[in-house]
Amino acid sequence: MMEIETVKRDGLSFSFRNEEEFERIYHDIFVQEEYGFHTEVASPFIIDCGAHIGMSVLYFKRCYPGCRILAFEPNPWTFRVLQRNVEENNLSDITLINAAVGDTNEGIDLFISNETEHPWSWGDSAVKNKWYSPATTRTVSVPCQYLSMHMSETIDFLKVDIEGLETGVLTEITPKLCLVAECAIEFHGSAENPLNRYEDLLEILRKSGFVYTVTRDGHIVSEQYLRDRNPDWLLVRAKRTNKFRRISEKNRVGRFEE
């Protein structure tokens, strides 16, 4: 039976399987507010790719109670905790999908912790990242979906934390990036995953009309730093350089003015 702990904090109920992992995620999301964004829209639409146990979902709902959220989480056990956090906090207008997003619409292998009681699931990945170890990892097959299938209206905020599939997903949704007002992308680089290059990811954002900042451990880094260090983890925050507007509140289709 899956062991789940629950704590109450700041009027919210948080369920989790690993306390240390929970505290670190809570600090990043609720204290450091790494996914904080501003919008004048009363009911912003947010897509959360890699929602994990739902900390980001709870944070978005705390900031914008009227927001609508579409959240993806591929690990079936983590997904159950995500569902529990949404239900225990009586959150509405949230659609949860137990699937990965990627550059395929077929099942993929997901590398997860083989610990059954208190797994560290923050780094679950479809690629063998730097921290992958066959001694501590097992493989499960999970469904995968094209993200573009779910992009048909204005997306006020897009969060992408998918452990090494970032460039493939951004490439797949490039024709739909005109619908996105702002995004936060966690980049995970690895010599074992040469197709996921920060240079390609940043170029997609540039060509799609975004201006961005790149940070590591909370500090803005230059592209010279990136070339010299080739870091394995980055947070990319991007907004449109051109004025983003909505041509229809009924259809909520995003456009930008030339």
C-alpha positions as MATLAB code, in Angstrom:
seq = 'MMEIETVKRDGLSFSFRNEEEFERIYHDIFVQEEYGFHTEVASPFIIDCGAHIGMSVLYFKRCYPGCRILAFEPNPWTFRVLQRNVEENNLSDITLINAAVGDTNEGIDLFISNETEHPWSWGDSAVKNKWYSPATTRTVSVPCQYLSMHMSETIDFLKVDIEGLETGVLTEITPKLCLVAECAIEFHGSAENPLNRYEDLLEILRKSGFVYTVTRDGHIVSEQYLRDRNPDWLLVRAKRTNKFRRISEKNRVGRFEE';
ca = [
       0.000    0.000    0.000;
       1.324    3.435   -0.956;
       2.305    5.474    2.113;
       1.181    9.116    1.993;
       1.810   11.843    4.571;
      -0.237   15.035    4.886;
       0.502   18.410    6.489;
      -1.533   21.611    6.783;
       0.241   24.848    5.946;
      -1.015   28.357    5.174;
      -4.576   27.151    4.826;
      -3.680   24.407    2.365;
      -3.414   20.643    2.689;
      -0.251   19.079    1.245;
       0.045   15.328    0.716;
       3.355   13.753   -0.270;
       5.398   10.550   -0.125;
       8.843   11.983    0.680;
       9.109   14.732    3.309;
      12.527   16.065    2.276;
      11.407   16.275   -1.342;
       8.201   18.060   -0.292;
      10.091   20.661    1.746;
      12.474   21.435   -1.097;
       9.663   21.793   -3.629;
       7.619   23.891   -1.191;
      10.570   26.242   -0.741;
      11.131   26.641   -4.490;
       7.479   27.185   -5.367;
       5.885   28.888   -2.358;
       8.867   30.705   -0.847;
      11.064   31.507   -3.849;
       7.994   31.694   -6.119;
       9.922   30.475   -9.147;
       6.653   30.154  -11.120;
       5.227   33.519  -10.118;
       3.741   35.571  -12.962;
       1.460   38.569  -13.362;
      -1.667   38.812  -15.469;
      -4.683   41.097  -15.515;
      -6.894   38.223  -16.652;
      -9.417   37.205  -13.972;
      -9.457   33.550  -15.036;
      -6.088   32.808  -16.637;
      -5.556   29.513  -18.416;
      -2.442   27.652  -17.252;
      -0.867   24.501  -18.663;
       1.365   22.632  -16.228;
       3.587   19.985  -17.831;
       5.198   17.867  -15.145;
       2.815   18.748  -12.306;
       4.343   16.130   -9.976;
       2.310   16.006   -6.705;
       0.586   19.301   -7.468;
       2.626   21.898   -5.590;
       2.624   24.183   -8.623;
      -1.110   23.588   -9.133;
      -1.826   24.647   -5.541;
       0.451   27.666   -5.949;
      -1.300   28.823   -9.132;
      -4.690   28.440   -7.444;
      -3.442   30.401   -4.436;
      -2.338   33.251   -6.718;
      -5.313   33.139   -9.095;
      -8.314   31.374   -7.514;
     -10.314   31.711  -10.724;
      -7.674   30.186  -12.985;
      -8.204   27.123  -15.134;
      -5.403   24.557  -15.127;
      -4.546   21.651  -17.409;
      -1.927   19.510  -15.646;
       0.093   16.529  -16.892;
       1.890   13.980  -14.705;
       3.107   10.646  -16.143;
       4.069    8.662  -13.002;
       0.891    6.759  -12.015;
       1.743    6.738   -8.283;
       2.687   10.410   -8.212;
      -0.488   11.134  -10.163;
      -2.558    9.639   -7.342;
      -0.962   12.074   -4.880;
      -1.624   14.919   -7.333;
      -5.299   13.912   -7.462;
      -5.433   13.788   -3.682;
      -3.976   17.291   -3.311;
      -6.516   18.691   -5.750;
      -9.424   16.896   -4.037;
      -8.394   17.663   -0.437;
      -8.153   21.366   -1.224;
     -11.506   21.389   -3.026;
      -9.983   22.880   -6.157;
     -12.134   23.350   -9.240;
     -11.535   24.069  -12.944;
      -8.578   21.686  -13.010;
      -8.110   18.924  -15.573;
      -5.539   16.252  -14.683;
      -4.039   13.970  -17.321;
      -1.985   10.925  -16.335;
       0.453   11.136  -19.249;
       3.753   12.590  -20.324;
       4.045   15.255  -23.002;
       6.596   14.683  -25.720;
       7.344   14.526  -29.414;
       5.327   11.330  -29.789;
       1.720   10.284  -29.261;
       2.662    6.756  -28.219;
       3.727    5.182  -24.929;
       7.220    5.869  -23.595;
       9.427    4.416  -20.873;
       9.691    6.426  -17.664;
      12.630    5.923  -15.306;
      11.446    6.216  -11.695;
      12.764    5.441   -8.228;
      12.616    1.805   -7.160;
      12.004    2.948   -3.570;
       8.427    1.990   -2.692;
       7.796    3.789    0.622;
       9.420    7.222    0.311;
      10.535    7.565   -3.320;
      12.346   10.621   -4.609;
      10.116   11.186   -7.638;
      11.095   14.762   -8.494;
      13.564   13.524  -11.108;
      11.396   10.934  -12.866;
      12.428   11.083  -16.492;
      11.941    9.553  -19.917;
      15.674    9.967  -20.585;
      18.695    8.765  -18.652;
      19.813   12.044  -17.149;
      23.031   12.669  -15.243;
      21.506   11.357  -12.007;
      20.204    8.112  -13.545;
      21.421    4.926  -11.867;
      20.269    1.400  -12.748;
      20.769    0.444   -9.090;
      18.120    2.886   -7.846;
      15.791    3.075  -10.846;
      13.049    0.992  -12.395;
      11.229    1.450  -15.685;
       7.499    1.809  -16.244;
       5.614    2.360  -19.478;
       3.419    5.476  -19.518;
       1.210    7.150  -22.135;
       2.540   10.203  -23.929;
       0.648   12.933  -25.763;
       1.461   15.735  -28.151;
       1.080   18.949  -26.174;
      -0.098   20.770  -29.310;
      -3.308   18.708  -29.178;
      -4.294   20.677  -26.080;
      -3.388   24.147  -27.345;
      -6.401   25.751  -28.976;
      -6.856   28.971  -26.982;
      -4.875   31.641  -25.189;
      -2.443   30.159  -22.669;
      -1.632   32.774  -20.072;
       1.158   30.724  -18.515;
       2.900   27.570  -19.694;
       5.050   25.644  -17.220;
       7.340   22.918  -18.573;
       9.284   20.681  -16.167;
       9.699   17.405  -18.019;
      13.244   16.316  -17.183;
      15.008   16.341  -20.537;
      12.238   16.411  -23.157;
      12.003   20.212  -23.296;
      13.481   20.887  -26.739;
      11.448   18.130  -28.373;
       8.219   19.452  -26.896;
       8.958   23.077  -27.830;
       9.752   21.952  -31.365;
       6.432   20.080  -31.535;
       4.400   23.059  -30.297;
       6.264   25.752  -32.261;
       3.258   26.470  -34.538;
       1.126   26.981  -31.394;
       3.554   29.154  -29.415;
       1.693   32.224  -30.728;
      -1.009   31.266  -28.201;
       1.359   31.508  -25.217;
       1.746   34.792  -23.344;
       4.410   33.704  -20.844;
       6.245   30.518  -19.921;
       8.665   28.957  -17.457;
      10.787   26.097  -18.751;
      13.138   24.009  -16.659;
      15.952   22.842  -18.893;
      17.705   19.572  -18.016;
      20.873   18.937  -19.985;
      22.898   15.759  -20.123;
      25.681   14.297  -22.235;
      23.496   11.188  -22.408;
      20.723   13.256  -24.033;
      22.411   15.219  -26.843;
      19.123   16.074  -28.588;
      18.106   18.323  -25.694;
      20.277   21.426  -26.184;
      19.646   24.762  -24.513;
      20.873   26.536  -27.679;
      18.040   24.984  -29.703;
      15.467   25.739  -27.012;
      16.472   29.413  -26.784;
      16.480   29.737  -30.567;
      12.898   28.442  -30.731;
      11.859   31.065  -28.185;
      13.658   33.857  -30.051;
      12.103   32.960  -33.389;
       8.663   32.681  -31.754;
       8.777   36.266  -30.503;
       9.838   35.801  -26.882;
      12.361   37.642  -24.765;
      13.821   35.508  -21.994;
      16.002   35.376  -18.930;
      18.018   32.322  -17.938;
      18.768   31.610  -14.288;
      20.621   28.962  -12.338;
      20.157   28.671   -8.575;
      18.259   31.960   -8.607;
      20.987   33.949  -10.399;
      20.723   35.289  -13.944;
      23.390   33.804  -16.196;
      24.717   35.047  -19.529;
      24.918   33.086  -22.740;
      28.708   33.296  -22.422;
      28.360   31.515  -19.076;
      26.231   28.866  -20.768;
      28.792   28.322  -23.506;
      31.630   28.066  -20.992;
      29.888   25.863  -18.427;
      27.203   23.924  -20.372;
      25.133   23.498  -17.166;
      22.784   20.560  -16.657;
      19.923   22.583  -15.114;
      18.492   25.998  -15.966;
      15.242   27.904  -15.483;
      14.159   29.826  -18.558;
      11.477   32.506  -18.086;
      10.083   33.915  -21.337;
       7.598   36.606  -22.340;
       6.585   38.008  -25.685;
       8.539   40.975  -26.981;
       5.508   42.084  -28.998;
       2.236   43.183  -27.424;
       0.134   40.149  -26.639;
      -3.619   40.613  -26.945;
      -6.805   38.605  -27.051;
      -9.027   39.015  -30.071;
     -11.929   37.118  -28.518;
     -12.867   36.502  -24.899;
     -15.431   34.000  -26.148;
     -12.897   31.891  -28.008;
      -9.927   33.162  -25.991;
      -7.588   32.774  -28.926;
      -4.186   34.353  -28.453;
      -2.692   36.643  -31.040;
       0.079   39.178  -31.006;
       0.324   42.448  -32.815;
       3.099   43.062  -35.299;
];
